[in-house]
């Protein structure tokens, strides 16, 4: 069995930083301590380096088919990008099917897309559309059979959105069955009305995208979801990609009222980018995503909530890349026709470390909690994933905390042709990434192999 010992590292967990050694035996961490002696193991000196759990991104959209376009990262290029950026596990959100099919249809489709291609371990969130009583039962059956213990609902998305009646029924079903419901929260009536009005007025440049999806439309849906979850018996809802200070106020109200079983996710882009990205009529297409980028004051409010704790649980990416050269151009003369989404899986750890930890906004343990441990807990992967513990998978990242670099698409592995973070100066450099004991990336070179990633049957969420 392959043994590796990482010596003298500054090991970061969700609660502390301490200096020590980590012994990897095969695919798992065997032990952690001081002066571990194991002469038959390969030795890696990590003095002055950080050792983190491999990051867990619980919101990606690899190979997402949105009808007008298909996300340009498939499960191979997308997970190569992930691992080079320090993410060793993804939980991918499925696309809607283009017709009314069983829930199992998309599960099979996603195995076809991911199995044999992914280079990191991966799980799936199921997708809910055109709900009926049979599908409520099917959610439970698939959870048992496949370990798909979270099912995504959209409060806006044309015919595929889940209305309040079915959202309530889904939440009640989830509460009975011990499943989590990630929800895209935006008020559909507001968004569709504003989009139609901007269209009729010929206001079709990217700068009208954020105006058609105001922060209040998100906050209203967050509030409604939280009320429905409470009415369903404090059901385990999970708010995906929270982007606005106004939404945080709704989260705060629910937390203070004693609602316990819900989770909140934000994403890198709502921390590090603003709606200034829409000022340019051409480049603005790169940042068309839903919810849209917000004001600087929203970013500050989200950082402050992360620093304070108790409000937001995870930082994910909503990685959903479309090429600027071709795919994003579908929206050149009408922002409403632009495929929504942007890359982010490769950028997340670097940006959050640099903008968050190096700039003193959050601590190192907080970063590990939001990027690794809490996502693993909420989505039934802990302690196999998201932790540096004996018996956990040896998914590990070694980082130089002080190195400087400029982020640029030319150094990246995504199949996308741009990054929203082009040109920003980053502190910190990822040196080595291990996936289940195997070196998968070294100094920004992919060293793993196609298909090494394993499907993850997930267990019970910490929200239950
Ligand atoms: O703009 C976003 N969030 N794109 C991701 C794909 C989706 O449908 O959620
Ligand atoms: Zn998404």
Coordinates of N, CA, C and O in Angstrom, one line a residue, residues 261-347:
X261 N -33.3 24.0 11.2 CA -32.9 23.0 10.2 C -32.7 23.5 8.8 O -33.0 22.8 7.9
X262 N -32.2 24.7 8.7 CA -31.9 25.2 7.3 C -30.5 25.6 7.2 O -29.8 26.0 8.1
X263 N -30.0 25.6 5.9 CA -28.6 26.0 5.6 C -28.6 27.1 4.6 O -29.5 27.3 3.9
X264 N -27.5 27.8 4.6 CA -27.3 29.0 3.7 C -26.0 28.9 3.0 O -24.9 28.7 3.7
X265 N -26.0 29.0 1.7 CA -24.8 29.0 0.9 C -24.6 30.4 0.2 O -25.6 31.0 -0.2
X266 N -23.4 30.9 0.2 CA -23.1 32.0 -0.7 C -22.0 31.4 -1.7 O -21.6 30.3 -1.6
X267 N -21.6 32.3 -2.7 CA -20.6 31.8 -3.6 C -19.6 32.9 -3.7 O -19.8 34.1 -3.4
X268 N -18.4 32.4 -4.2 CA -17.2 33.3 -4.3 C -17.5 34.6 -5.0 O -17.1 35.7 -4.6
X269 N -18.3 34.5 -6.1 CA -18.6 35.8 -6.9 C -19.4 36.8 -6.1 O -19.3 38.0 -6.4
X270 N -20.2 36.4 -5.1 CA -21.0 37.4 -4.4 C -20.1 38.0 -3.2 O -20.6 38.9 -2.5
X271 N -18.9 37.5 -3.1 CA -17.9 38.1 -2.2 C -16.9 39.0 -2.9 O -16.5 40.0 -2.3
X272 N -16.5 38.6 -4.1 CA -15.3 39.2 -4.7 C -15.6 40.0 -6.0 O -14.7 40.6 -6.5
X273 N -16.9 40.0 -6.5 CA -17.2 40.7 -7.7 C -18.4 41.6 -7.5 O -19.2 41.3 -6.6
X274 N -18.6 42.6 -8.3 CA -19.7 43.5 -8.1 C -20.4 43.8 -9.4 O -19.9 43.4 -10.5
X275 N -21.5 44.5 -9.3 CA -22.3 44.7 -10.5 C -21.6 45.7 -11.5 O -22.1 46.0 -12.6
X276 N -20.5 46.2 -11.1 CA -19.7 47.0 -12.0 C -19.3 46.2 -13.3 O -19.0 46.7 -14.3
X277 N -19.3 44.9 -13.1 CA -19.0 44.0 -14.2 C -20.0 44.1 -15.4 O -19.7 43.7 -16.5
X278 N -21.2 44.7 -15.1 CA -22.1 44.8 -16.2 C -22.0 46.1 -17.0 O -22.8 46.4 -17.9
X279 N -21.1 47.0 -16.6 CA -21.0 48.4 -17.2 C -20.7 48.3 -18.6 O -21.2 49.1 -19.4
X280 N -19.8 47.3 -19.0 CA -19.4 47.2 -20.4 C -20.4 46.4 -21.2 O -20.7 45.2 -20.8
X281 N -20.9 46.9 -22.3 CA -22.0 46.2 -23.0 C -21.5 44.9 -23.6 O -22.4 44.0 -23.8
X282 N -20.2 44.7 -23.8 CA -19.8 43.4 -24.4 C -19.3 42.5 -23.2 O -19.8 41.4 -23.0
X283 N -18.3 43.0 -22.5 CA -17.7 42.2 -21.4 C -18.8 41.8 -20.3 O -18.6 40.8 -19.6
X284 N -19.8 42.6 -20.2 CA -20.8 42.4 -19.2 C -21.5 41.0 -19.4 O -22.0 40.4 -18.4
X285 N -21.4 40.5 -20.6 CA -22.0 39.1 -20.8 C -21.4 38.1 -20.0 O -22.0 37.1 -19.6
X286 N -20.1 38.3 -19.7 CA -19.3 37.3 -18.9 C -19.9 37.1 -17.5 O -19.8 36.0 -16.9
X287 N -20.6 38.1 -17.0 CA -21.1 38.0 -15.6 C -22.6 37.8 -15.6 O -23.2 38.0 -14.5
X288 N -23.2 37.4 -16.7 CA -24.6 37.1 -16.6 C -24.8 35.8 -16.0 O -24.5 34.7 -16.5
X289 N -25.3 35.9 -14.8 CA -25.6 34.7 -14.0 C -26.8 35.1 -13.1 O -27.1 36.2 -12.9
X290 N -27.4 34.1 -12.5 CA -28.6 34.3 -11.6 C -28.4 33.6 -10.3 O -28.2 32.4 -10.3
X291 N -28.5 34.4 -9.2 CA -28.8 35.8 -9.1 C -27.6 36.6 -9.6 O -26.5 36.0 -9.7
X292 N -27.8 37.8 -10.0 CA -26.7 38.6 -10.6 C -25.7 39.1 -9.5 O -26.0 39.0 -8.3
X293 N -24.6 39.7 -10.0 CA -23.7 40.3 -9.0 C -24.3 41.5 -8.4 O -25.2 42.2 -9.1
X294 N -24.0 41.9 -7.2 CA -24.7 42.9 -6.5 C -23.7 44.1 -6.2 O -22.6 44.1 -6.8
X295 N -24.1 44.9 -5.3 CA -23.3 46.1 -5.0 C -22.1 45.7 -4.0 O -22.2 44.7 -3.3
X296 N -21.2 46.6 -3.9 CA -20.0 46.4 -3.0 C -20.6 46.2 -1.6 O -20.0 45.4 -0.8
X297 N -21.6 47.0 -1.2 CA -22.1 46.9 0.2 C -22.7 45.5 0.4 O -22.7 45.0 1.6
X298 N -23.2 44.8 -0.6 CA -23.7 43.4 -0.4 C -22.5 42.5 -0.1 O -22.6 41.7 0.8
X299 N -21.5 42.7 -0.9 CA -20.2 41.9 -0.6 C -19.8 42.1 0.8 O -19.5 41.1 1.5
X300 N -19.7 43.3 1.2 CA -19.2 43.6 2.6 C -20.2 42.9 3.6 O -19.7 42.4 4.6
X301 N -21.5 43.0 3.4 CA -22.4 42.4 4.4 C -22.2 40.9 4.4 O -22.3 40.3 5.5
X302 N -21.9 40.3 3.3 CA -21.7 38.8 3.3 C -20.4 38.4 4.0 O -20.4 37.5 4.8
X303 N -19.4 39.2 3.7 CA -18.1 39.0 4.4 C -18.3 39.1 5.9 O -17.8 38.3 6.7
X304 N -19.0 40.1 6.3 CA -19.2 40.4 7.7 C -20.0 39.2 8.4 O -19.7 38.8 9.5
X305 N -21.0 38.7 7.6 CA -21.8 37.5 8.2 C -20.9 36.3 8.3 O -21.0 35.6 9.3
X306 N -20.0 36.1 7.3 CA -19.1 35.0 7.4 C -18.1 35.1 8.6 O -17.8 34.2 9.3
X307 N -17.7 36.4 8.8 CA -16.7 36.6 9.9 C -17.4 36.4 11.3 O -16.8 35.8 12.2
X308 N -18.7 36.8 11.4 CA -19.4 36.7 12.6 C -19.8 35.3 12.9 O -19.8 34.8 14.1
X309 N -20.2 34.6 11.9 CA -20.6 33.2 12.0 C -22.1 33.1 12.4 O -22.7 34.1 12.8
X310 N -22.6 31.8 12.2 CA -24.0 31.6 12.7 C -25.0 32.0 11.7 O -26.2 31.8 11.9
X311 N -24.6 32.5 10.5 CA -25.6 33.0 9.6 C -25.5 32.2 8.2 O -26.5 31.7 7.7
X312 N -24.3 32.1 7.7 CA -24.0 31.4 6.4 C -23.2 30.2 6.8 O -22.3 30.2 7.6
X313 N -23.5 29.1 6.0 CA -22.9 27.8 6.3 C -21.8 27.4 5.4 O -20.8 26.8 5.7
X314 N -21.9 27.8 4.1 CA -21.0 27.3 3.1 C -20.7 28.4 2.0 O -21.5 29.3 1.8
X315 N -19.5 28.3 1.4 CA -19.2 29.1 0.2 C -19.0 28.1 -0.9 O -18.1 27.2 -0.9
X316 N -19.8 28.1 -2.0 CA -19.7 27.3 -3.1 C -19.4 28.1 -4.3 O -18.9 29.2 -4.2
X317 N -19.7 27.6 -5.5 CA -19.3 28.4 -6.7 C -20.5 28.6 -7.7 O -20.4 29.5 -8.5
X318 N -21.4 27.7 -7.8 CA -22.4 27.7 -8.9 C -21.6 27.6 -10.3 O -22.1 28.2 -11.3
X319 N -20.5 26.9 -10.3 CA -19.7 26.8 -11.5 C -20.6 26.4 -12.7 O -21.1 25.2 -12.7
X320 N -20.7 27.2 -13.7 CA -21.5 26.9 -14.8 C -21.0 27.7 -16.0 O -21.6 28.8 -16.4
X321 N -19.9 27.3 -16.6 CA -19.2 28.1 -17.6 C -19.8 28.0 -19.0 O -20.1 26.9 -19.5
X322 N -19.9 29.1 -19.7 CA -20.2 29.1 -21.1 C -19.1 30.0 -21.8 O -18.7 31.0 -21.2
X323 N -18.6 29.7 -22.9 CA -17.5 30.4 -23.5 C -18.0 31.8 -23.9 O -19.2 32.0 -24.3
X324 N -17.1 32.8 -23.7 CA -17.4 34.2 -24.1 C -17.4 34.3 -25.6 O -18.2 35.0 -26.2
X325 N -16.4 33.6 -26.2 CA -16.2 33.8 -27.7 C -17.4 33.3 -28.5 O -17.7 33.9 -29.5
X326 N -18.1 32.3 -27.9 CA -19.2 31.8 -28.7 C -20.5 31.8 -27.9 O -21.5 32.5 -28.3
X327 N -20.5 31.0 -26.8 CA -21.8 30.8 -26.2 C -22.5 32.0 -25.6 O -23.7 32.3 -25.7
X328 N -21.7 32.8 -24.9 CA -22.2 34.0 -24.3 C -22.7 35.1 -25.3 O -23.5 35.9 -25.0
X329 N -22.2 34.9 -26.6 CA -22.6 35.9 -27.6 C -24.1 35.7 -28.0 O -24.7 36.6 -28.6
X330 N -24.7 34.6 -27.6 CA -26.1 34.4 -27.8 C -26.9 35.6 -27.2 O -28.0 35.9 -27.6
X331 N -26.3 36.2 -26.2 CA -27.0 37.4 -25.5 C -26.5 38.7 -26.0 O -26.8 39.7 -25.4
X332 N -25.8 38.8 -27.1 CA -25.1 40.0 -27.5 C -26.2 41.1 -27.8 O -26.0 42.3 -27.4
X333 N -27.3 40.8 -28.4 CA -28.3 41.8 -28.6 C -29.5 41.8 -27.7 O -30.4 42.6 -27.8
X334 N -29.4 40.8 -26.7 CA -30.6 40.7 -25.8 C -30.1 39.9 -24.6 O -29.9 38.7 -24.7
X335 N -29.8 40.6 -23.5 CA -29.3 39.9 -22.3 C -30.1 38.6 -21.9 O -29.6 37.7 -21.3
X336 N -31.4 38.7 -22.2 CA -32.3 37.6 -21.8 C -32.0 36.3 -22.5 O -32.4 35.2 -22.1
X337 N -31.2 36.4 -23.7 CA -30.9 35.2 -24.4 C -29.5 34.6 -24.1 O -29.1 33.7 -24.7
X338 N -28.9 35.3 -23.2 CA -27.5 34.8 -22.8 C -27.6 33.6 -21.8 O -28.3 33.7 -20.8
X339 N -26.9 32.5 -22.1 CA -26.9 31.4 -21.1 C -26.4 31.9 -19.8 O -25.3 32.6 -19.8
X340 N -27.1 31.6 -18.8 CA -26.8 32.1 -17.4 C -25.7 31.3 -16.8 O -25.9 30.0 -16.7
X341 N -24.7 31.9 -16.2 CA -23.7 31.1 -15.5 C -22.3 31.6 -15.8 O -22.1 32.2 -16.8
X342 N -21.4 31.2 -14.9 CA -20.0 31.6 -15.1 C -19.1 30.6 -14.4 O -19.5 29.9 -13.5
X343 N -17.8 30.5 -14.8 CA -16.9 29.6 -14.2 C -16.5 30.0 -12.8 O -16.7 31.2 -12.4
X344 N -16.0 29.1 -12.0 CA -15.6 29.5 -10.6 C -15.0 28.4 -9.8 O -14.4 28.6 -8.8
X345 N -15.1 27.1 -10.3 CA -14.7 26.0 -9.4 C -13.1 26.0 -9.2 O -12.6 25.6 -8.2
X346 N -12.4 26.5 -10.2 CA -11.0 26.5 -10.1 C -10.5 27.7 -9.3 O -9.4 27.7 -8.8
X347 N -11.3 28.8 -9.3 CA -10.9 30.0 -8.6 C -11.2 30.0 -7.1 O -10.5 30.8 -6.4

